[in-house]
Amino acid sequence: MSRHLGILGGGQLGRMLALSARELGLEVTIIDPGKAPPAAAVAAHIHSEYGDQEALERIAQSDALTFEFENVPEQATRILEQKLPVAPPPRALKVSQDRLVEKNQLNQLGIETAAFCEIQSEADVLLALNELGPVLLKTRTLGYDGKGQALVRDASAAAAAFASLKGAAAIAEGLVPFDRELSSVATRARNGELAFYDLTENHHKAGILRRSFAPAPNISKSLIAQAQDITEKLLVELDYVGTLAIEFFQVGQRLIVNEFAPRVHNSGHWTIEGAETSQFENHVRAVMGFPLGSTEHLGHSVMINLIGSIPPAQDVLAFRGAHLHDYSKDPRPGRKVGHITIRRDSEEEARAVAAELEELIRSHEKGIQPSSET
Ligand code: AMP
């Protein structure tokens, strides 16, 4: 059996993947252009750009290769797939890197997305406003956590919003009047076996995920069936291997896809403590060609992202059922530096602990505000 996993990218997702791989006895090597990325603490680190030929030759010595985020150059994965198994497939990476290609692919599969228009000029923004009402302008590539997005309410804001794109290719999306946001995380093995986690309810602020609840409360059979149907269609179409996440808008009893990520996902972090097998371990199992583990949930989980700073471990860990994950990143406003998962037997208990922890986080943030400005 294969013994060495290569990962393009060494952020917190790479670190949690590497930790899972190490538990399975695998060696792990990452490529990351950063000096000391989070995964370097738990994996061998090739310090270089992703396209560097010598770095690619070195990581090609692994038995299988994966990536931790969708902005690694597709070309690097195409080169590597000539030499070793690469999962998820480069095509999944390519489709997810461009919002226009992604939406067209989803619509071709009969999967509903927000209504959208391609934007190449200020006149296109005016046309989009006419057709869709208020729109969100989003850059086609490199946007994440709400970055590269502008809300355009009417024609008077069109010129400034188009200028803010600074020439980047974009789309305009109609606003979806959603009741809530949900996500599905699932893993597909090399032999086509599928494993679905429970749907997760996600709360965002300023485009950044703040909190996830799993299993999502008040989920009907119809929502589960729709989510699994959409996920399966996409996994099969892309001939996918590994963990994939899809972000949904729930409108009544209908699911509309916002976007998908060909990787492990922030809204699946609760699976480390809250599921029989985590999204990270199942991803590693799939990439290495191992059988998948059970995705059964254990109790009820609330995941809270730590943005910008981390309260003292001493205080967080005093809460029963709290699990702290510190990514060893330099604190910086708006940066995801860690998360806490609270797992308890009942949803009420998990929510009560989460509310108290959020109070602790707020008072910690207030305490450090003046120094974070400098
Ligand atoms: P994204 O970067 O596309 O994941 O968007 C970040 C967040 O902005 C989403 O999680 C939603 O809360 C919100 N959002 C994005 N697109 C839309 C849309 N078309 N309609 C309403 N809200 C949206």
mmCIF file of C-alpha atoms and ligand atoms in Angstrom:
data_model
loop_
_atom_site.group_PDB
_atom_site.id
_atom_site.type_symbol
_atom_site.label_atom_id
_atom_site.label_comp_id
_atom_site.label_asym_id
_atom_site.label_seq_id
_atom_site.Cartn_x
_atom_site.Cartn_y
_atom_site.Cartn_z
ATOM 1 C CA MET A 1 0.000 0.000 0.000
ATOM 2 C CA SER A 2 1.058 3.597 -0.599
ATOM 3 C CA ARG A 3 2.978 5.292 2.171
ATOM 4 C CA HIS A 4 3.677 8.892 1.195
ATOM 5 C CA LEU A 5 1.158 11.710 0.582
ATOM 6 C CA GLY A 6 2.042 14.966 -1.176
ATOM 7 C CA ILE A 7 -0.078 18.083 -0.610
ATOM 8 C CA LEU A 8 -0.007 21.325 -2.607
ATOM 9 C CA GLY A 9 -0.613 24.052 -0.022
ATOM 10 C CA GLY A 10 0.276 24.159 3.658
ATOM 11 C CA GLY A 11 -2.427 26.272 5.326
ATOM 12 C CA GLN A 12 -4.695 25.050 8.113
ATOM 13 C CA LEU A 13 -6.503 22.656 5.765
ATOM 14 C CA GLY A 14 -3.173 21.135 4.735
ATOM 15 C CA ARG A 15 -2.201 20.890 8.385
ATOM 16 C CA MET A 16 -5.392 19.052 9.389
ATOM 17 C CA LEU A 17 -5.027 16.759 6.350
ATOM 18 C CA ALA A 18 -1.407 16.057 7.293
ATOM 19 C CA LEU A 19 -2.364 15.306 10.909
ATOM 20 C CA SER A 20 -4.924 12.749 9.709
ATOM 21 C CA ALA A 21 -2.427 11.236 7.288
ATOM 22 C CA ARG A 22 0.196 10.950 10.024
ATOM 23 C CA GLU A 23 -2.278 9.082 12.226
ATOM 24 C CA LEU A 24 -2.633 6.554 9.437
ATOM 25 C CA GLY A 25 1.153 6.149 9.446
ATOM 26 C CA LEU A 26 1.784 8.085 6.234
ATOM 27 C CA GLU A 27 4.699 10.392 5.506
ATOM 28 C CA VAL A 28 3.567 13.815 4.302
ATOM 29 C CA THR A 29 5.312 16.425 2.150
ATOM 30 C CA ILE A 30 3.838 19.817 1.311
ATOM 31 C CA ILE A 31 4.758 22.529 -1.186
ATOM 32 C CA ASP A 32 3.981 26.033 0.073
ATOM 33 C CA PRO A 33 5.540 29.380 -0.891
ATOM 34 C CA GLY A 34 5.243 30.656 2.713
ATOM 35 C CA LYS A 35 8.244 30.516 5.072
ATOM 36 C CA ALA A 36 6.508 28.712 7.945
ATOM 37 C CA PRO A 37 2.965 27.753 6.891
ATOM 38 C CA PRO A 38 0.720 25.965 9.461
ATOM 39 C CA ALA A 39 1.253 22.498 7.912
ATOM 40 C CA ALA A 40 5.060 22.794 8.080
ATOM 41 C CA ALA A 41 4.882 21.936 11.794
ATOM 42 C CA VAL A 42 3.581 18.446 10.966
ATOM 43 C CA ALA A 43 4.922 17.690 7.461
ATOM 44 C CA ALA A 44 8.120 18.003 5.412
ATOM 45 C CA HIS A 45 8.016 21.415 3.752
ATOM 46 C CA ILE A 46 9.274 22.203 0.253
ATOM 47 C CA HIS A 47 9.540 25.976 0.366
ATOM 48 C CA SER A 48 8.791 27.102 -3.188
ATOM 49 C CA GLU A 49 6.207 28.362 -5.650
ATOM 50 C CA TYR A 50 3.727 25.723 -6.882
ATOM 51 C CA GLY A 51 4.996 25.858 -10.451
ATOM 52 C CA ASP A 52 8.667 25.304 -9.569
ATOM 53 C CA GLN A 53 9.899 22.340 -11.619
ATOM 54 C CA GLU A 54 12.384 21.022 -9.086
ATOM 55 C CA ALA A 55 9.769 21.203 -6.303
ATOM 56 C CA LEU A 56 7.276 19.324 -8.472
ATOM 57 C CA GLU A 57 9.870 16.644 -9.214
ATOM 58 C CA ARG A 58 10.523 16.219 -5.494
ATOM 59 C CA ILE A 59 6.859 15.955 -4.503
ATOM 60 C CA ALA A 60 6.242 13.560 -7.404
ATOM 61 C CA GLN A 61 8.220 10.989 -5.364
ATOM 62 C CA SER A 62 5.086 10.653 -3.170
ATOM 63 C CA ASP A 63 2.651 7.780 -3.738
ATOM 64 C CA ALA A 64 -0.376 10.069 -4.229
ATOM 65 C CA LEU A 65 -0.982 13.791 -4.391
ATOM 66 C CA THR A 66 -3.739 16.153 -3.321
ATOM 67 C CA PHE A 67 -4.217 19.901 -2.772
ATOM 68 C CA GLU A 68 -5.705 21.887 0.069
ATOM 69 C CA PHE A 69 -7.204 24.851 -1.755
ATOM 70 C CA GLU A 70 -8.582 25.635 -5.192
ATOM 71 C CA ASN A 71 -6.184 28.375 -6.171
ATOM 72 C CA VAL A 72 -3.173 26.137 -6.739
ATOM 73 C CA PRO A 73 -2.257 26.307 -10.448
ATOM 74 C CA GLU A 74 -4.139 23.659 -12.404
ATOM 75 C CA GLN A 75 -1.044 23.264 -14.579
ATOM 76 C CA ALA A 76 0.959 21.941 -11.597
ATOM 77 C CA THR A 77 -1.632 19.196 -11.010
ATOM 78 C CA ARG A 78 -1.667 18.363 -14.753
ATOM 79 C CA ILE A 79 2.123 17.886 -14.717
ATOM 80 C CA LEU A 80 1.952 15.775 -11.567
ATOM 81 C CA GLU A 81 -0.857 13.542 -12.815
ATOM 82 C CA GLN A 82 1.558 12.218 -15.468
ATOM 83 C CA LYS A 83 3.679 10.823 -12.629
ATOM 84 C CA LEU A 84 1.391 9.775 -9.762
ATOM 85 C CA PRO A 85 -2.300 9.552 -8.822
ATOM 86 C CA VAL A 86 -3.688 13.067 -8.273
ATOM 87 C CA ALA A 87 -7.020 13.519 -6.477
ATOM 88 C CA PRO A 88 -9.361 15.352 -6.717
ATOM 89 C CA PRO A 89 -9.004 15.423 -10.518
ATOM 90 C CA PRO A 90 -7.462 18.572 -12.064
ATOM 91 C CA ARG A 91 -10.713 19.146 -13.969
ATOM 92 C CA ALA A 92 -12.587 19.673 -10.682
ATOM 93 C CA LEU A 93 -9.965 22.256 -9.745
ATOM 94 C CA LYS A 94 -10.308 24.005 -13.109
ATOM 95 C CA VAL A 95 -14.113 24.195 -12.947
ATOM 96 C CA SER A 96 -14.115 25.540 -9.383
ATOM 97 C CA GLN A 97 -11.479 28.198 -10.135
ATOM 98 C CA ASP A 98 -13.815 30.218 -12.346
ATOM 99 C CA ARG A 99 -17.291 31.167 -11.124
ATOM 100 C CA LEU A 100 -18.636 31.410 -14.690
ATOM 101 C CA VAL A 101 -17.379 27.953 -15.704
ATOM 102 C CA GLU A 102 -18.587 26.553 -12.359
ATOM 103 C CA LYS A 103 -22.111 27.944 -12.736
ATOM 104 C CA ASN A 104 -22.360 26.762 -16.350
ATOM 105 C CA GLN A 105 -21.235 23.276 -15.316
ATOM 106 C CA LEU A 106 -23.805 23.147 -12.497
ATOM 107 C CA ASN A 107 -26.627 24.404 -14.736
ATOM 108 C CA GLN A 108 -25.687 21.864 -17.432
ATOM 109 C CA LEU A 109 -26.253 19.149 -14.825
ATOM 110 C CA GLY A 110 -29.701 20.628 -14.101
ATOM 111 C CA ILE A 111 -28.507 22.042 -10.763
ATOM 112 C CA GLU A 112 -29.992 25.426 -9.860
ATOM 113 C CA THR A 113 -27.713 28.375 -9.020
ATOM 114 C CA ALA A 114 -28.353 32.085 -8.511
ATOM 115 C CA ALA A 115 -29.301 33.755 -11.813
ATOM 116 C CA PHE A 116 -26.165 35.343 -13.280
ATOM 117 C CA CYS A 117 -24.724 37.370 -16.175
ATOM 118 C CA GLU A 118 -21.202 37.663 -17.484
ATOM 119 C CA ILE A 119 -19.727 41.138 -16.931
ATOM 120 C CA GLN A 120 -17.224 42.650 -19.365
ATOM 121 C CA SER A 121 -18.199 46.317 -19.261
ATOM 122 C CA GLU A 122 -20.107 48.904 -17.258
ATOM 123 C CA ALA A 123 -22.973 48.508 -19.760
ATOM 124 C CA ASP A 124 -23.158 44.813 -18.809
ATOM 125 C CA VAL A 125 -23.690 45.840 -15.164
ATOM 126 C CA LEU A 126 -26.648 48.013 -16.229
ATOM 127 C CA LEU A 127 -28.075 45.144 -18.280
ATOM 128 C CA ALA A 128 -27.673 42.801 -15.299
ATOM 129 C CA LEU A 129 -29.495 45.278 -13.025
ATOM 130 C CA ASN A 130 -32.350 45.429 -15.525
ATOM 131 C CA GLU A 131 -32.584 41.686 -15.770
ATOM 132 C CA LEU A 132 -31.849 40.574 -12.199
ATOM 133 C CA GLY A 133 -32.573 43.559 -9.929
ATOM 134 C CA PRO A 134 -29.853 44.329 -7.318
ATOM 135 C CA VAL A 135 -26.776 42.167 -7.984
ATOM 136 C CA LEU A 136 -23.585 40.994 -6.374
ATOM 137 C CA LEU A 137 -20.573 41.567 -8.630
ATOM 138 C CA LYS A 138 -18.060 38.790 -8.070
ATOM 139 C CA THR A 139 -14.675 38.345 -9.707
ATOM 140 C CA ARG A 140 -14.644 35.107 -11.697
ATOM 141 C CA THR A 141 -11.375 33.937 -10.148
ATOM 142 C CA LEU A 142 -9.460 34.194 -6.867
ATOM 143 C CA GLY A 143 -12.384 35.374 -4.710
ATOM 144 C CA TYR A 144 -12.952 33.778 -1.313
ATOM 145 C CA ASP A 145 -14.572 34.709 2.015
ATOM 146 C CA GLY A 146 -16.554 37.449 0.261
ATOM 147 C CA LYS A 147 -13.385 39.044 -1.185
ATOM 148 C CA GLY A 148 -13.664 40.457 -4.703
ATOM 149 C CA GLN A 149 -17.401 41.127 -4.264
ATOM 150 C CA ALA A 150 -19.498 44.287 -4.494
ATOM 151 C CA LEU A 151 -23.219 44.778 -3.963
ATOM 152 C CA VAL A 152 -24.812 46.948 -6.660
ATOM 153 C CA ARG A 153 -28.285 48.143 -5.701
ATOM 154 C CA ASP A 154 -29.037 50.418 -8.656
ATOM 155 C CA ALA A 155 -27.650 52.102 -11.767
ATOM 156 C CA SER A 156 -26.099 54.968 -9.772
ATOM 157 C CA ALA A 157 -23.641 52.501 -8.182
ATOM 158 C CA ALA A 158 -22.762 50.668 -11.419
ATOM 159 C CA ALA A 159 -19.748 52.749 -12.502
ATOM 160 C CA ALA A 160 -17.992 52.648 -9.116
ATOM 161 C CA ALA A 161 -18.659 48.917 -8.708
ATOM 162 C CA PHE A 162 -17.344 48.130 -12.180
ATOM 163 C CA ALA A 163 -14.236 50.268 -11.521
ATOM 164 C CA SER A 164 -13.622 48.378 -8.257
ATOM 165 C CA LEU A 165 -13.073 45.201 -10.323
ATOM 166 C CA LYS A 166 -9.902 46.836 -11.722
ATOM 167 C CA GLY A 167 -10.287 44.999 -15.018
ATOM 168 C CA ALA A 168 -10.819 41.563 -13.459
ATOM 169 C CA ALA A 169 -13.273 39.296 -15.303
ATOM 170 C CA ALA A 170 -16.528 39.112 -13.338
ATOM 171 C CA ILE A 171 -20.083 37.885 -13.111
ATOM 172 C CA ALA A 172 -23.165 39.532 -11.629
ATOM 173 C CA GLU A 173 -25.419 37.354 -9.486
ATOM 174 C CA GLY A 174 -29.025 38.037 -8.566
ATOM 175 C CA LEU A 175 -29.577 38.155 -4.792
ATOM 176 C CA VAL A 176 -31.011 34.913 -3.478
ATOM 177 C CA PRO A 177 -33.622 35.569 -0.753
ATOM 178 C CA PHE A 178 -32.438 32.624 1.298
ATOM 179 C CA ASP A 179 -33.885 31.369 4.595
ATOM 180 C CA ARG A 180 -30.508 30.001 5.652
ATOM 181 C CA GLU A 181 -27.216 28.668 4.343
ATOM 182 C CA LEU A 182 -26.406 24.955 4.416
ATOM 183 C CA SER A 183 -23.499 22.906 3.179
ATOM 184 C CA SER A 184 -22.934 19.307 2.278
ATOM 185 C CA VAL A 185 -19.601 17.560 2.675
ATOM 186 C CA ALA A 186 -19.128 14.192 1.024
ATOM 187 C CA THR A 187 -16.289 11.880 0.045
ATOM 188 C CA ARG A 188 -15.995 9.653 -3.022
ATOM 189 C CA ALA A 189 -13.536 6.759 -3.023
ATOM 190 C CA ARG A 190 -11.473 5.544 -5.986
ATOM 191 C CA ASN A 191 -13.983 2.701 -6.501
ATOM 192 C CA GLY A 192 -16.903 5.144 -6.641
ATOM 193 C CA GLU A 193 -18.136 4.454 -3.087
ATOM 194 C CA LEU A 194 -19.877 7.536 -1.634
ATOM 195 C CA ALA A 195 -20.010 8.776 1.960
ATOM 196 C CA PHE A 196 -22.215 11.757 2.926
ATOM 197 C CA TYR A 197 -21.947 13.737 6.150
ATOM 198 C CA ASP A 198 -25.013 15.310 7.744
ATOM 199 C CA LEU A 199 -25.950 18.689 6.319
ATOM 200 C CA THR A 200 -24.443 21.628 8.214
ATOM 201 C CA GLU A 201 -26.092 24.998 8.922
ATOM 202 C CA ASN A 202 -23.692 27.903 8.426
ATOM 203 C CA HIS A 203 -23.749 31.498 9.626
ATOM 204 C CA HIS A 204 -21.603 34.065 7.813
ATOM 205 C CA LYS A 205 -20.663 37.629 8.706
ATOM 206 C CA ALA A 206 -19.074 39.951 6.139
ATOM 207 C CA GLY A 207 -18.707 36.967 3.790
ATOM 208 C CA ILE A 208 -16.697 34.906 6.332
ATOM 209 C CA LEU A 209 -18.009 31.712 7.945
ATOM 210 C CA ARG A 210 -18.437 32.338 11.674
ATOM 211 C CA ARG A 211 -20.386 29.365 12.997
ATOM 212 C CA SER A 212 -21.585 25.939 11.870
ATOM 213 C CA PHE A 213 -24.228 23.708 13.459
ATOM 214 C CA ALA A 214 -24.194 19.980 12.761
ATOM 215 C CA PRO A 215 -26.315 18.108 12.114
ATOM 216 C CA ALA A 216 -28.269 21.126 10.816
ATOM 217 C CA PRO A 217 -31.560 21.391 12.753
ATOM 218 C CA ASN A 218 -34.984 21.037 11.090
ATOM 219 C CA ILE A 219 -33.817 19.242 7.985
ATOM 220 C CA SER A 220 -36.581 17.570 5.995
ATOM 221 C CA LYS A 221 -36.154 14.322 4.056
ATOM 222 C CA SER A 222 -36.634 16.328 0.875
ATOM 223 C CA LEU A 223 -33.676 18.632 1.671
ATOM 224 C CA ILE A 224 -31.442 15.645 2.405
ATOM 225 C CA ALA A 225 -32.525 13.961 -0.830
ATOM 226 C CA GLN A 226 -31.900 17.114 -2.896
ATOM 227 C CA ALA A 227 -28.478 17.697 -1.321
ATOM 228 C CA GLN A 228 -27.390 14.095 -1.912
ATOM 229 C CA ASP A 229 -28.726 14.088 -5.453
ATOM 230 C CA ILE A 230 -26.877 17.315 -6.351
ATOM 231 C CA THR A 231 -23.670 16.164 -4.655
ATOM 232 C CA GLU A 232 -23.739 12.769 -6.348
ATOM 233 C CA LYS A 233 -24.402 14.273 -9.799
ATOM 234 C CA LEU A 234 -21.387 16.560 -9.439
ATOM 235 C CA LEU A 235 -19.076 13.893 -7.982
ATOM 236 C CA VAL A 236 -19.916 11.453 -10.758
ATOM 237 C CA GLU A 237 -19.689 14.066 -13.561
ATOM 238 C CA LEU A 238 -16.230 15.131 -12.373
ATOM 239 C CA ASP A 239 -15.101 11.521 -11.827
ATOM 240 C CA TYR A 240 -14.179 12.821 -8.410
ATOM 241 C CA VAL A 241 -12.007 11.208 -5.760
ATOM 242 C CA GLY A 242 -11.714 12.820 -2.302
ATOM 243 C CA THR A 243 -13.824 15.135 -0.157
ATOM 244 C CA LEU A 244 -15.993 17.803 -1.807
ATOM 245 C CA ALA A 245 -18.087 20.552 -0.214
ATOM 246 C CA ILE A 246 -21.106 22.314 -1.691
ATOM 247 C CA GLU A 247 -22.518 25.538 -0.249
ATOM 248 C CA PHE A 248 -26.279 25.905 -0.582
ATOM 249 C CA PHE A 249 -28.901 28.577 -0.098
ATOM 250 C CA GLN A 250 -32.108 27.128 1.347
ATOM 251 C CA VAL A 251 -35.201 28.874 -0.029
ATOM 252 C CA GLY A 252 -38.341 27.276 1.398
ATOM 253 C CA GLN A 253 -37.812 23.566 0.756
ATOM 254 C CA ARG A 254 -35.549 24.202 -2.274
ATOM 255 C CA LEU A 255 -31.759 24.111 -2.441
ATOM 256 C CA ILE A 256 -29.852 26.510 -4.700
ATOM 257 C CA VAL A 257 -26.102 26.038 -5.065
ATOM 258 C CA ASN A 258 -23.839 28.988 -4.237
ATOM 259 C CA GLU A 259 -20.529 27.274 -5.023
ATOM 260 C CA PHE A 260 -18.544 24.111 -4.518
ATOM 261 C CA ALA A 261 -15.035 23.509 -3.223
ATOM 262 C CA PRO A 262 -12.988 20.539 -4.514
ATOM 263 C CA ARG A 263 -11.422 19.974 -1.109
ATOM 264 C CA VAL A 264 -12.019 19.668 2.604
ATOM 265 C CA HIS A 265 -13.996 22.654 3.867
ATOM 266 C CA ASN A 266 -14.294 24.950 6.866
ATOM 267 C CA SER A 267 -17.946 23.952 7.332
ATOM 268 C CA GLY A 268 -16.777 20.337 7.791
ATOM 269 C CA HIS A 269 -14.331 21.014 10.637
ATOM 270 C CA TRP A 270 -16.890 19.751 13.154
ATOM 271 C CA THR A 271 -16.376 16.226 11.758
ATOM 272 C CA ILE A 272 -13.020 15.948 13.588
ATOM 273 C CA GLU A 273 -14.809 15.420 16.894
ATOM 274 C CA GLY A 274 -18.419 15.210 15.702
ATOM 275 C CA ALA A 275 -18.275 12.291 13.263
ATOM 276 C CA GLU A 276 -17.015 8.730 13.363
ATOM 277 C CA THR A 277 -14.437 9.584 10.652
ATOM 278 C CA SER A 278 -13.440 13.187 9.916
ATOM 279 C CA GLN A 279 -13.637 14.843 6.484
ATOM 280 C CA PHE A 280 -9.821 15.019 6.587
ATOM 281 C CA GLU A 281 -9.321 11.324 7.273
ATOM 282 C CA ASN A 282 -11.865 10.344 4.630
ATOM 283 C CA HIS A 283 -10.147 12.619 2.115
ATOM 284 C CA VAL A 284 -6.787 10.989 2.851
ATOM 285 C CA ARG A 285 -8.366 7.523 2.681
ATOM 286 C CA ALA A 286 -9.896 8.307 -0.728
ATOM 287 C CA VAL A 287 -6.720 9.847 -2.171
ATOM 288 C CA MET A 288 -4.594 6.916 -0.976
ATOM 289 C CA GLY A 289 -7.061 4.317 -2.267
ATOM 290 C CA PHE A 290 -8.156 3.070 1.175
ATOM 291 C CA PRO A 291 -11.774 2.184 2.051
ATOM 292 C CA LEU A 292 -13.818 5.088 3.482
ATOM 293 C CA GLY A 293 -14.819 5.362 7.143
ATOM 294 C CA SER A 294 -18.304 5.904 8.586
ATOM 295 C CA THR A 295 -19.616 9.486 8.412
ATOM 296 C CA GLU A 296 -22.119 8.875 11.237
ATOM 297 C CA HIS A 297 -22.407 11.900 13.523
ATOM 298 C CA LEU A 298 -21.557 11.626 17.223
ATOM 299 C CA GLY A 299 -23.754 13.926 19.297
ATOM 300 C CA HIS A 300 -24.369 17.545 18.282
ATOM 301 C CA SER A 301 -21.611 19.945 17.294
ATOM 302 C CA VAL A 302 -21.208 23.685 17.028
ATOM 303 C CA MET A 303 -18.065 24.960 15.310
ATOM 304 C CA ILE A 304 -16.960 28.534 15.995
ATOM 305 C CA ASN A 305 -14.292 30.110 13.800
ATOM 306 C CA LEU A 306 -11.653 32.205 15.535
ATOM 307 C CA ILE A 307 -11.037 35.223 13.341
ATOM 308 C CA GLY A 308 -8.079 37.520 14.000
ATOM 309 C CA SER A 309 -7.086 36.186 17.431
ATOM 310 C CA ILE A 310 -7.435 33.270 19.837
ATOM 311 C CA PRO A 311 -8.590 33.598 23.452
ATOM 312 C CA PRO A 312 -6.292 31.970 26.043
ATOM 313 C CA ALA A 313 -6.431 28.150 25.823
ATOM 314 C CA GLN A 314 -6.774 28.100 29.619
ATOM 315 C CA ASP A 315 -10.170 29.827 29.330
ATOM 316 C CA VAL A 316 -11.497 27.985 26.249
ATOM 317 C CA LEU A 317 -10.670 24.540 27.556
ATOM 318 C CA ALA A 318 -12.450 25.209 30.845
ATOM 319 C CA PHE A 319 -15.716 24.639 28.925
ATOM 320 C CA ARG A 320 -16.806 21.007 28.979
ATOM 321 C CA GLY A 321 -17.109 19.648 25.445
ATOM 322 C CA ALA A 322 -14.881 22.359 23.901
ATOM 323 C CA HIS A 323 -12.074 21.345 21.520
ATOM 324 C CA LEU A 324 -9.600 24.055 20.562
ATOM 325 C CA HIS A 325 -7.733 24.039 17.238
ATOM 326 C CA ASP A 326 -4.966 26.654 17.031
ATOM 327 C CA TYR A 327 -3.475 26.830 13.529
ATOM 328 C CA SER A 328 -0.231 28.490 14.765
ATOM 329 C CA LYS A 329 -0.800 31.459 12.458
ATOM 330 C CA ASP A 330 0.223 35.029 13.211
ATOM 331 C CA PRO A 331 -2.870 36.877 14.440
ATOM 332 C CA ARG A 332 -4.143 39.469 11.964
ATOM 333 C CA PRO A 333 -7.574 41.134 11.694
ATOM 334 C CA GLY A 334 -9.933 39.130 9.451
ATOM 335 C CA ARG A 335 -7.631 36.067 9.353
ATOM 336 C CA LYS A 336 -8.891 32.587 10.281
ATOM 337 C CA VAL A 337 -6.443 31.576 13.019
ATOM 338 C CA GLY A 338 -8.261 28.697 14.694
ATOM 339 C CA HIS A 339 -11.599 27.164 15.553
ATOM 340 C CA ILE A 340 -13.414 25.627 18.492
ATOM 341 C CA THR A 341 -15.773 22.686 18.210
ATOM 342 C CA ILE A 342 -18.230 22.037 21.009
ATOM 343 C CA ARG A 343 -19.699 18.558 20.992
ATOM 344 C CA ARG A 344 -22.457 17.614 23.423
ATOM 345 C CA ASP A 345 -25.207 14.999 23.620
ATOM 346 C CA SER A 346 -28.020 17.433 22.881
ATOM 347 C CA GLU A 347 -28.334 20.364 20.504
ATOM 348 C CA GLU A 348 -29.542 22.614 23.357
ATOM 349 C CA GLU A 349 -26.472 21.856 25.467
ATOM 350 C CA ALA A 350 -24.089 22.409 22.535
ATOM 351 C CA ARG A 351 -25.751 25.745 21.726
ATOM 352 C CA ALA A 352 -25.662 26.872 25.366
ATOM 353 C CA VAL A 353 -21.912 26.184 25.643
ATOM 354 C CA ALA A 354 -21.334 27.861 22.259
ATOM 355 C CA ALA A 355 -23.181 31.004 23.414
ATOM 356 C CA GLU A 356 -21.005 31.225 26.538
ATOM 357 C CA LEU A 357 -17.856 30.693 24.485
ATOM 358 C CA GLU A 358 -18.865 33.421 22.060
ATOM 359 C CA GLU A 359 -19.203 35.752 25.029
ATOM 360 C CA LEU A 360 -15.642 34.829 26.047
ATOM 361 C CA ILE A 361 -14.405 35.429 22.479
ATOM 362 C CA ARG A 362 -16.130 38.836 22.331
ATOM 363 C CA SER A 363 -14.636 40.019 25.603
ATOM 364 C CA HIS A 364 -11.206 38.752 24.522
ATOM 365 C CA GLU A 365 -11.534 40.645 21.208
ATOM 366 C CA LYS A 366 -12.533 43.831 23.033
ATOM 367 C CA GLY A 367 -9.507 43.467 25.292
ATOM 368 C CA ILE A 368 -7.038 43.237 22.397
ATOM 369 C CA GLN A 369 -8.670 45.793 20.071
ATOM 370 C CA PRO A 370 -6.291 48.727 20.773
ATOM 371 C CA SER A 371 -3.129 46.674 20.196
ATOM 372 C CA SER A 372 -4.504 44.997 17.018
ATOM 373 C CA GLU A 373 -4.654 48.446 15.387
ATOM 374 C CA THR A 374 -0.895 48.938 15.628
HETATM 375 P P1 AMP B 1 -19.178 33.493 -1.648
HETATM 376 O O1 AMP B 1 -17.831 34.137 -1.590
HETATM 377 O O2 AMP B 1 -19.739 33.373 -3.017
HETATM 378 O O3 AMP B 1 -19.195 32.189 -0.893
HETATM 379 O O4 AMP B 1 -20.177 34.445 -0.834
HETATM 380 C C1 AMP B 1 -19.981 34.709 0.540
HETATM 381 C C2 AMP B 1 -21.332 34.906 1.206
HETATM 382 O O5 AMP B 1 -22.054 36.017 0.593
HETATM 383 C C3 AMP B 1 -22.296 33.732 1.082
HETATM 384 O O6 AMP B 1 -22.023 32.757 2.052
HETATM 385 C C4 AMP B 1 -23.641 34.417 1.275
HETATM 386 O O7 AMP B 1 -23.855 34.709 2.650
HETATM 387 C C5 AMP B 1 -23.452 35.737 0.539
HETATM 388 N N1 AMP B 1 -23.876 35.598 -0.882
HETATM 389 C C6 AMP B 1 -23.086 35.217 -1.913
HETATM 390 N N2 AMP B 1 -23.772 35.179 -3.069
HETATM 391 C C7 AMP B 1 -25.040 35.544 -2.796
HETATM 392 C C8 AMP B 1 -26.245 35.701 -3.578
HETATM 393 N N3 AMP B 1 -26.250 35.500 -4.913
HETATM 394 N N4 AMP B 1 -27.379 36.077 -2.929
HETATM 395 C C9 AMP B 1 -27.375 36.312 -1.602
HETATM 396 N N5 AMP B 1 -26.265 36.186 -0.813
HETATM 397 C C10 AMP B 1 -25.117 35.817 -1.382
#
